[in-house]
Short mmCIF file of C-alpha atoms and ligand atoms in Angstrom, two decimals:
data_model
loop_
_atom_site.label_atom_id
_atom_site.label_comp_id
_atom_site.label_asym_id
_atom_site.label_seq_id
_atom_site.Cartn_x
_atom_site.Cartn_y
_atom_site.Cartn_z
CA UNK A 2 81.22 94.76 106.40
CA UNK A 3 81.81 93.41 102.82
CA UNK A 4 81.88 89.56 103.08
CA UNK A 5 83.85 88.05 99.90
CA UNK A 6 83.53 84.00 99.72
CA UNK A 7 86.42 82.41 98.27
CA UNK A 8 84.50 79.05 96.70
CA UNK A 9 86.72 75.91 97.05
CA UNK A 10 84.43 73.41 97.85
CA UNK A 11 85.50 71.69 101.21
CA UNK A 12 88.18 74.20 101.49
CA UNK A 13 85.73 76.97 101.04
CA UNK A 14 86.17 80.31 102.89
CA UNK A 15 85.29 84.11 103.71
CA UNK A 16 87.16 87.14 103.72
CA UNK A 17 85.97 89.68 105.65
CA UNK A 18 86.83 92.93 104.94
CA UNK A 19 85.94 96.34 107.64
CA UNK A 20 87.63 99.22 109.25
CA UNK A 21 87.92 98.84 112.76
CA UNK A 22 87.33 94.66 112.19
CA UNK A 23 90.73 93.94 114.54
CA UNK A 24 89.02 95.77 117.09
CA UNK A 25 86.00 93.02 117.01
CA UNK A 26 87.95 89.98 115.96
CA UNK A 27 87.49 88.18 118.68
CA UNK A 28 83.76 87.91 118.13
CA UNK A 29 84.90 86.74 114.68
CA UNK A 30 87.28 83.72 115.86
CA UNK A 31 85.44 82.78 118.74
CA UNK A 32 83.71 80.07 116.22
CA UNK A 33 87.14 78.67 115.91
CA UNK A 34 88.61 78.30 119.39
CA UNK A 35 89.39 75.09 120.86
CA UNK A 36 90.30 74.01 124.36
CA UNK A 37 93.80 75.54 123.88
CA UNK A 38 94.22 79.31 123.79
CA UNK A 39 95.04 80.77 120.19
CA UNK A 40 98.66 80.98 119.16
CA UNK A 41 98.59 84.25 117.35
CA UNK A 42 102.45 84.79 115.56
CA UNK A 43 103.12 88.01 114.45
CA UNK A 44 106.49 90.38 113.89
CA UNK A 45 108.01 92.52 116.34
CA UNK A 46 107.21 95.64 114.48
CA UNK A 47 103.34 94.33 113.89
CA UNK A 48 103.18 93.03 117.37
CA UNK A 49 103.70 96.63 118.36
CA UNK A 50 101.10 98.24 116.27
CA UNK A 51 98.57 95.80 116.14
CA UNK A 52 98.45 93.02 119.15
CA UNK A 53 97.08 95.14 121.89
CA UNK A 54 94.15 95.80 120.00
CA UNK A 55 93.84 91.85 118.80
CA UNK A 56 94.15 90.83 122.53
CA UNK A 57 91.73 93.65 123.55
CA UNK A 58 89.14 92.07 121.23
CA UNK A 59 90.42 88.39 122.40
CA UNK A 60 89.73 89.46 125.77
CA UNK A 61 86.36 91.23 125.15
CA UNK A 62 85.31 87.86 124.01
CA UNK A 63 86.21 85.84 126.73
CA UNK A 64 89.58 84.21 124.79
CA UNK A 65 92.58 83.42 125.46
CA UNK A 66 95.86 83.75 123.45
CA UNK A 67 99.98 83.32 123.36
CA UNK A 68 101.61 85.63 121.15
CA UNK A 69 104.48 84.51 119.15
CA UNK A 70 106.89 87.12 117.85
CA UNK A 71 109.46 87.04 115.02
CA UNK A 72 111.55 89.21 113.52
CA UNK A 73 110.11 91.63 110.61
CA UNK A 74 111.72 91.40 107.36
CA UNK A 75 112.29 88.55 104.79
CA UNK A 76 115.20 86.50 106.11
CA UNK A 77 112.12 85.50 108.39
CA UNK A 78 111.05 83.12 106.22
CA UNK A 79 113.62 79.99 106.65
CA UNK A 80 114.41 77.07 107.73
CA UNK A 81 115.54 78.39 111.11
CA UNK A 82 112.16 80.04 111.55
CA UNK A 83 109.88 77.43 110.22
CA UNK A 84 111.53 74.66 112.61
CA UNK A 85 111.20 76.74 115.30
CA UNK A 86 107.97 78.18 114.94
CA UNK A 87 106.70 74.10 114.18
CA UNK A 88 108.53 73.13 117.07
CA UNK A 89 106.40 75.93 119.17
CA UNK A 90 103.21 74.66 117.90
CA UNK A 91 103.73 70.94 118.72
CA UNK A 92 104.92 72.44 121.65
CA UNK A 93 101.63 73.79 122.40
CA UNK A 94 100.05 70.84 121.57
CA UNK A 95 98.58 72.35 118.20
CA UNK A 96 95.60 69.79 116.53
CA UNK A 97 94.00 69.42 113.24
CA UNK A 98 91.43 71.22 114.28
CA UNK A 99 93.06 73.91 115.72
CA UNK A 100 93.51 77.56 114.47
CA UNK A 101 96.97 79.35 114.32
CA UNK A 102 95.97 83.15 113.51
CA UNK A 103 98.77 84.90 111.75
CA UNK A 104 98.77 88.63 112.21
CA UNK A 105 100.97 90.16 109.93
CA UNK A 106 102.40 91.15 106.17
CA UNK A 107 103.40 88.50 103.91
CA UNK A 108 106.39 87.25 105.55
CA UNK A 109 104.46 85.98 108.26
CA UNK A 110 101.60 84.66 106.35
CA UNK A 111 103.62 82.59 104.36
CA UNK A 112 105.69 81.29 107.07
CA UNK A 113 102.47 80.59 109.14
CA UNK A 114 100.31 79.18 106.56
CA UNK A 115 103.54 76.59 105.59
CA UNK A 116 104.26 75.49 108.99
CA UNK A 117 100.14 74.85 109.11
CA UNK A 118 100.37 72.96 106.05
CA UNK A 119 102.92 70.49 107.70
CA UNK A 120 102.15 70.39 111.39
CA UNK A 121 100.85 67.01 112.39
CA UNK A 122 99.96 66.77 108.42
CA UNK A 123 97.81 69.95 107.90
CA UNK A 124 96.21 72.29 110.65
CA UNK A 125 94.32 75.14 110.50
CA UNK A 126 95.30 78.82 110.27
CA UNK A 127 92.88 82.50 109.70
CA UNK A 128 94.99 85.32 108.28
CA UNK A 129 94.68 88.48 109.71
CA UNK A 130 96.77 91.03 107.24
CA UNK A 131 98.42 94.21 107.92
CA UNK A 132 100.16 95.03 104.67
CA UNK A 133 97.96 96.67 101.96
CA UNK A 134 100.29 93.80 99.50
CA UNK A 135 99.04 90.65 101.75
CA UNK A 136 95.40 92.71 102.07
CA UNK A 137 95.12 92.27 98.51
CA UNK A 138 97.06 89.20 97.41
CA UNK A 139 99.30 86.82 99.55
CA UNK A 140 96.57 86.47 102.05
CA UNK A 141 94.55 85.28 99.84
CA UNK A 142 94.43 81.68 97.80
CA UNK A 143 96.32 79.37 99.98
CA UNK A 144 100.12 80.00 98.56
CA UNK A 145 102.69 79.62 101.32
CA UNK A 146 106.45 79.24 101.30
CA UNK A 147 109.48 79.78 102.56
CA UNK A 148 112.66 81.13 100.88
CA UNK A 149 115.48 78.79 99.81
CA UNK A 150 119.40 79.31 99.43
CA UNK A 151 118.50 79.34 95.40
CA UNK A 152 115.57 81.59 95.62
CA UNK A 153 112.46 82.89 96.70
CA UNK A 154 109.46 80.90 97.60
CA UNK A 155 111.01 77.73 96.34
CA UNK A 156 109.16 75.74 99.47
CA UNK A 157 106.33 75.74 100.08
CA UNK A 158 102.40 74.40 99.70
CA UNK A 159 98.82 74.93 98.72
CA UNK A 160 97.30 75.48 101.97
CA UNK A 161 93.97 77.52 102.34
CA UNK A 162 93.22 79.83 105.41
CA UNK A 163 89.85 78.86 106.99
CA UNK A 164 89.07 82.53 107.20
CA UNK A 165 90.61 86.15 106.74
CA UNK A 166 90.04 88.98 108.34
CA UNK A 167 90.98 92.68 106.86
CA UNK A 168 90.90 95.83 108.77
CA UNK A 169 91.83 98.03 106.36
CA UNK A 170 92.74 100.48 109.46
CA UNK A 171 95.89 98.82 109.72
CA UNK A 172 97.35 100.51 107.06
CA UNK A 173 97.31 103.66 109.19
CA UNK A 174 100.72 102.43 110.71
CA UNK A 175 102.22 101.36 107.61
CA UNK A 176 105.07 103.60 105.92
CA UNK A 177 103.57 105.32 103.12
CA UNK A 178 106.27 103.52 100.78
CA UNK A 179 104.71 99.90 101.98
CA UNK A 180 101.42 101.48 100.77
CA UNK A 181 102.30 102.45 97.26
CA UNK A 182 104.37 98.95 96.80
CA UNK A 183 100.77 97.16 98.21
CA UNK A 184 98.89 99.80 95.36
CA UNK A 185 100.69 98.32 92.96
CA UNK A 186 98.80 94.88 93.36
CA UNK A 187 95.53 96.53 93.09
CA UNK A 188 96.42 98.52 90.16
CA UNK A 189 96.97 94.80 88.92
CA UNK A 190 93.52 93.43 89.03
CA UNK A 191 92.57 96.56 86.58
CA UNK A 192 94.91 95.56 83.86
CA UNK A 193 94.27 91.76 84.09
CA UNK A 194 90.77 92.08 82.85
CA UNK A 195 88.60 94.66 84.21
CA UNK A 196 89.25 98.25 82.90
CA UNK A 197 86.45 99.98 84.57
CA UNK A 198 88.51 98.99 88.04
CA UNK A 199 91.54 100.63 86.66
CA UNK A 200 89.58 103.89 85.23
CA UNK A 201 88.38 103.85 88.82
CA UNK A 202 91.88 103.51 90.27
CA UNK A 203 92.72 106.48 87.78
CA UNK A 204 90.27 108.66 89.51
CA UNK A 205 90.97 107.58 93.32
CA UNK A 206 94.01 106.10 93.45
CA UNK A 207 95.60 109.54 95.21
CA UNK A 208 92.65 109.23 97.35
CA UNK A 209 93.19 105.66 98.99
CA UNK A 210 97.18 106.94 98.63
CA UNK A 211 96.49 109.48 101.54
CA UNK A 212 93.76 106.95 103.74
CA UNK A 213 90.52 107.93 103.02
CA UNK A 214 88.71 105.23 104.60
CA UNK A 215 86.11 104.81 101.23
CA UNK A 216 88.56 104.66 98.58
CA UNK A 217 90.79 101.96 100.52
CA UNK A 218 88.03 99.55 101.71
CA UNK A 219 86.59 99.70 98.13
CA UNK A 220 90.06 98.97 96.80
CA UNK A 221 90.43 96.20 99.14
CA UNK A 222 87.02 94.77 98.31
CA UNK A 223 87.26 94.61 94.48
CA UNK A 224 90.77 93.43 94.64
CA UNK A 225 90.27 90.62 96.87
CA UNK A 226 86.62 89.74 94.98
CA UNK A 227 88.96 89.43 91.86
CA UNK A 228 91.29 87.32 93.42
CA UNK A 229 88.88 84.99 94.61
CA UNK A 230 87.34 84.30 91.41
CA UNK A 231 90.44 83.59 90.23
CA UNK A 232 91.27 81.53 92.65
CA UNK A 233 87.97 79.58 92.79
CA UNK A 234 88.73 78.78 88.51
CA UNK A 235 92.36 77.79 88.97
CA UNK A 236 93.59 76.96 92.39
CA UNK A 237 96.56 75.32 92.31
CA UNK A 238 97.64 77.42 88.86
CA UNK A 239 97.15 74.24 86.16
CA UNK A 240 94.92 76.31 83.80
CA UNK A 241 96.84 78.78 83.22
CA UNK A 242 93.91 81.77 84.23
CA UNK A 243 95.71 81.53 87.99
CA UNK A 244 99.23 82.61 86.31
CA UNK A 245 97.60 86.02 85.14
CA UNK A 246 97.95 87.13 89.19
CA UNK A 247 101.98 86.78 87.62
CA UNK A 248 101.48 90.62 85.47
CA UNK A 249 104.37 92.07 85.79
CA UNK A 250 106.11 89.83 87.97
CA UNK A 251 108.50 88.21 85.23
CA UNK A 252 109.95 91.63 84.44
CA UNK A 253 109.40 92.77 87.86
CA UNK A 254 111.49 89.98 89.42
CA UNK A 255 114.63 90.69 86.72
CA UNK A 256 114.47 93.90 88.25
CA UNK A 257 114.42 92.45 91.74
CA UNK A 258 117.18 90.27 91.05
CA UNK A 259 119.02 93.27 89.45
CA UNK A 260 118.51 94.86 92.54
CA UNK A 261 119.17 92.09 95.23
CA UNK A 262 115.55 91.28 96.12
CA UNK A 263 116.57 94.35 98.81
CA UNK A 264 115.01 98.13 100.48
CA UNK A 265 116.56 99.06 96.87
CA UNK A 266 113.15 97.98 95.01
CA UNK A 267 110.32 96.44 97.00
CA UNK A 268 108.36 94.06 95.60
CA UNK A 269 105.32 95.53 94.88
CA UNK A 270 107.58 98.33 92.92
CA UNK A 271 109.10 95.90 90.86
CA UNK A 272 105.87 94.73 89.85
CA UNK A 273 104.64 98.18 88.99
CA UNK A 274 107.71 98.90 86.99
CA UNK A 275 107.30 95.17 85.43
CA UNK A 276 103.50 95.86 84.06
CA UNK A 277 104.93 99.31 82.51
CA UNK A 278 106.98 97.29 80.92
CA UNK A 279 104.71 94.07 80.12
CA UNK A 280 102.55 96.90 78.61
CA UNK A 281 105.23 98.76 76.45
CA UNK A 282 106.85 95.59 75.00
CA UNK A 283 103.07 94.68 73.84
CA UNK A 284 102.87 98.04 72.29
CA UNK A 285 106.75 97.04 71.02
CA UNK A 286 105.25 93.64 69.43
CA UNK A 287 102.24 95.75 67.48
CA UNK A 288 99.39 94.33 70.36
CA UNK A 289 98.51 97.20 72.83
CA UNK A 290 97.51 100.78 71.75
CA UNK A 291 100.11 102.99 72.96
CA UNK A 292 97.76 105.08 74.81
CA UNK A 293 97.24 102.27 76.94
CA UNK A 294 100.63 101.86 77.59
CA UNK A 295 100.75 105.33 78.41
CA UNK A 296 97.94 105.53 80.74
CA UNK A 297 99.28 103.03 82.51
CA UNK A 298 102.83 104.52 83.01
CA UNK A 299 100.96 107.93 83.72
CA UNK A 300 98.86 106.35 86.10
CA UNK A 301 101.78 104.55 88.40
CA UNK A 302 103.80 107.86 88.31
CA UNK A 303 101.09 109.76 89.48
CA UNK A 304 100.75 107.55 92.93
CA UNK A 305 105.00 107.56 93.07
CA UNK A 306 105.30 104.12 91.74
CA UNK A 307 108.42 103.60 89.66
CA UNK A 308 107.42 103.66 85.64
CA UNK A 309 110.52 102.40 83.87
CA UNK A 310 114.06 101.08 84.27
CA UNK A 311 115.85 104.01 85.27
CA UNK A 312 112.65 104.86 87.74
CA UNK A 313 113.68 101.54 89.33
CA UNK A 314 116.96 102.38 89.67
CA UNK A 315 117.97 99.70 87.08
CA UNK A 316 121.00 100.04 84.41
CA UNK A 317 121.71 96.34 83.25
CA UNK A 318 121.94 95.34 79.98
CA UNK A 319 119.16 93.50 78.77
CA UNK A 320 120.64 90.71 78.25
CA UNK A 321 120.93 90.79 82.31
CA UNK A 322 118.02 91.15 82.76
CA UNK A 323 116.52 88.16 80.64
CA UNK A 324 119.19 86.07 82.69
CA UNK A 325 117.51 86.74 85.92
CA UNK A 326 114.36 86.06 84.51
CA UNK A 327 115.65 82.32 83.82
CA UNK A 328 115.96 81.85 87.23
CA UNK A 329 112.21 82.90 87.93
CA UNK A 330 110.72 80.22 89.39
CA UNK A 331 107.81 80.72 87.01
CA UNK A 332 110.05 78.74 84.61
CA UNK A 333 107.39 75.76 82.83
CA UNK A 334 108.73 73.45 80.17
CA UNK A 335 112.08 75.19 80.05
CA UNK A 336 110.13 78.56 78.64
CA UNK A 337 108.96 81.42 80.48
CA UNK A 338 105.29 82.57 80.88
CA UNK A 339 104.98 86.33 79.53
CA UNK A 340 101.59 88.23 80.34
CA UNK A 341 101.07 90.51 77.96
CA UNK A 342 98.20 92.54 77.23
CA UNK A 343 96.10 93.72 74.28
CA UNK A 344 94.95 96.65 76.12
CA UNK A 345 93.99 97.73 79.67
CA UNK A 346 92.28 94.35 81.15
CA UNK A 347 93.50 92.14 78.32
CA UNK A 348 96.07 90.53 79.93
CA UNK A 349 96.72 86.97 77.76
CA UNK A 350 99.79 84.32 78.84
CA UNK A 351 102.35 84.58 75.78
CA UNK A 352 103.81 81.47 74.57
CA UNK A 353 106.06 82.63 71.74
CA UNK A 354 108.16 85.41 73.55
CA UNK A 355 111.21 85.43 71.90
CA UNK A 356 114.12 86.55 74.77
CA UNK A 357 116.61 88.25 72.42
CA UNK A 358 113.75 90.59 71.19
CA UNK A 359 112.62 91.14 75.14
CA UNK A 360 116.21 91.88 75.49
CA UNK A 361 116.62 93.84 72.74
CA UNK A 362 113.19 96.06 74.16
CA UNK A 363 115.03 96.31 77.42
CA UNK A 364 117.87 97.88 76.15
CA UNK A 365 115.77 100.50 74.64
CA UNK A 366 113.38 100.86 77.17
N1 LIG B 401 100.30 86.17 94.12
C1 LIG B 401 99.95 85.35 93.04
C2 LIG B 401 99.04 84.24 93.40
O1 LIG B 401 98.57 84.17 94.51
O2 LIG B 401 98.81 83.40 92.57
#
């Protein structure tokens, strides 16, 4: 098992990351029960895959547990849900001290991890993630949220997990599309600031693409160890080191927008198709070699991840496209945060982007 401590002082916690690890898990949270029996919430599509095998452990262990099931997909997390998953807890009598375990992608982590943050003033909750995306990012560092009418994640808290536990096995009954979107995050952590990851990513990305065991635990591992770190400098994202997580995302979400946030473009593609073009309008301002920009648009084509604009599916203007990006909620001091890069893993926050020149790049991009 590869144990990767995410250092927060009194908020302090481990990920554990193993293949098989659902199958022991409840050996893992048997530290954490209380009197009550867990309340484990989880999607229907999830539920399917994964809860026998979480209540198999449970049981094994001698615990006791009420699953909660929601529907799968994004409008999950609202208002509607979060009252009535809150109502639920209190229901159950949920304390402080208690654990709510939520076993799912990122939808449900976020909605579980909020409603912690506010039940009775803050409880408890362990993430257990399915998704190769919340594997690698949204399980980690304590960012929760719902979706509001204007946007995406627009409510929410800082709220740590007390623990999370990764069984990278889960990804055996994810669609291969979820996969790639996930890879995209983990490409990520490469082109922030560590180039050997992403010359290893070049070399087994195809590898962890069709499940060998190896390449995806190792992925996991590294990308979750660079999370943390970042994490650990820049919590609640004042520094500005947190908001390098963001590569990507600023183009990524015009293109999300563009595409109505919808099956059209997942997420995780928009990023990849964002960093292609983080890196080419570096290259466009005379900052990146252009054989890193090209390595890096070789790289995501090679695993099936859109490269480009028209690889996204995207024909707006530019001019669009910088209008979505107003609405990002990354929006600080009435400017928006570009990462750019000087090269693979020298990603840097740029201050003086000019938006009629990014405009202008899109156009021609
Ligand atoms: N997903 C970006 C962050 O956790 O900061």
């Amino acid at each position: 098992m590869t144990i990767v401590p995410v250092s927060l002082g009194e908020r302090s916690y481990e990920v554990r990351i193993e293949a098989g690890l659902l199958d022991r898990a409840g050996a893992a949270l048997a530290p954490y029960a209380s009197g009550r029996p867990f309340l484990v919430i989880s999607d229907e599509h999830v539920a399917r895959a994964q809860w026998p095998r979480l209540k198999a452990s449970l049981d094994a262990a001698g615990l006791s547990a009420e699953l909660v099931t929601l529907p799968a997909g994004e409008s999950t997390k609202s208002w509607q849900h979060l009252e009535a998953l809150t109502d639920r807890m209190i229901a159950h009598g949920i304390e402080r001290r208690d654990h709510v375990i939520a076993l799912g992608g990122g939808v449900i982590g976020d909605l579980v991890g909020f409603a912690a943050s506010i039940v009775k003033r803050g409880c408890n909750f362990i993430q257990i993630p399915t998704t190769l995306l919340s594997q690698v990012d949204s399980s980690v560092g304590g960012k929760t949220a719902i979706n509001s009418r204007a946007g995406k994640n627009l409510l929410g808290a800082f709220h740590q997990p007390a623990l999370v536990l990764i069984d990278p096995d889960t990804l055996d009954t994810l669609a291969p599309r979820e996969v790639r979107a996930g890879y995209a995050e983990v490409i990520k952590y490469g082109l922030i600031d560590d180039a050997a990851f992403f010359e290893w990513c070049e070399a087994n990305g195809s590898r962890l693409m069709a499940g060998e065991a190896e390449a995806r635990a190792h992925a996991i591992a590294r990308s979750v160890a660079a999370k943390a770190a970042i994490v650990a400098e820049d919590e609640r994202e004042t520094s500005g080191r947190r908001a390098l997580l963001n590569l990507g995302h600023t183009f990524g979400h015009a293109l999300e927008a563009e595409t109505g946030f919808s099956e059209r473009l997942l997420h995780g593609e928009g990023v990849a198709a964002g960093m292609a073009l983080a890196f080419g309008y570096s290259v466009r301002r005379g900052e990146c070699p252009a054989d890193d920009a090209a390595r890096v648009v070789a790289h995501l084509r090679t695993v099936g991840l859109p490269a480009s604009l028209a690889e996204a599916g995207v024909t707006a203007s530019g001019a669009r496209l910088v209008e979505h990006m107003l609405h990002d909620k990354k929006m600080a001091g009435g400017t928006l945060p570009f990462l750019l890069a000087r090269g693979i893993g020298q990603t840097y926050l740029a201050k003086d982007v000019d938006l009629a020149d990014v405009a202008a790049y899109l156009d021609g991009a």
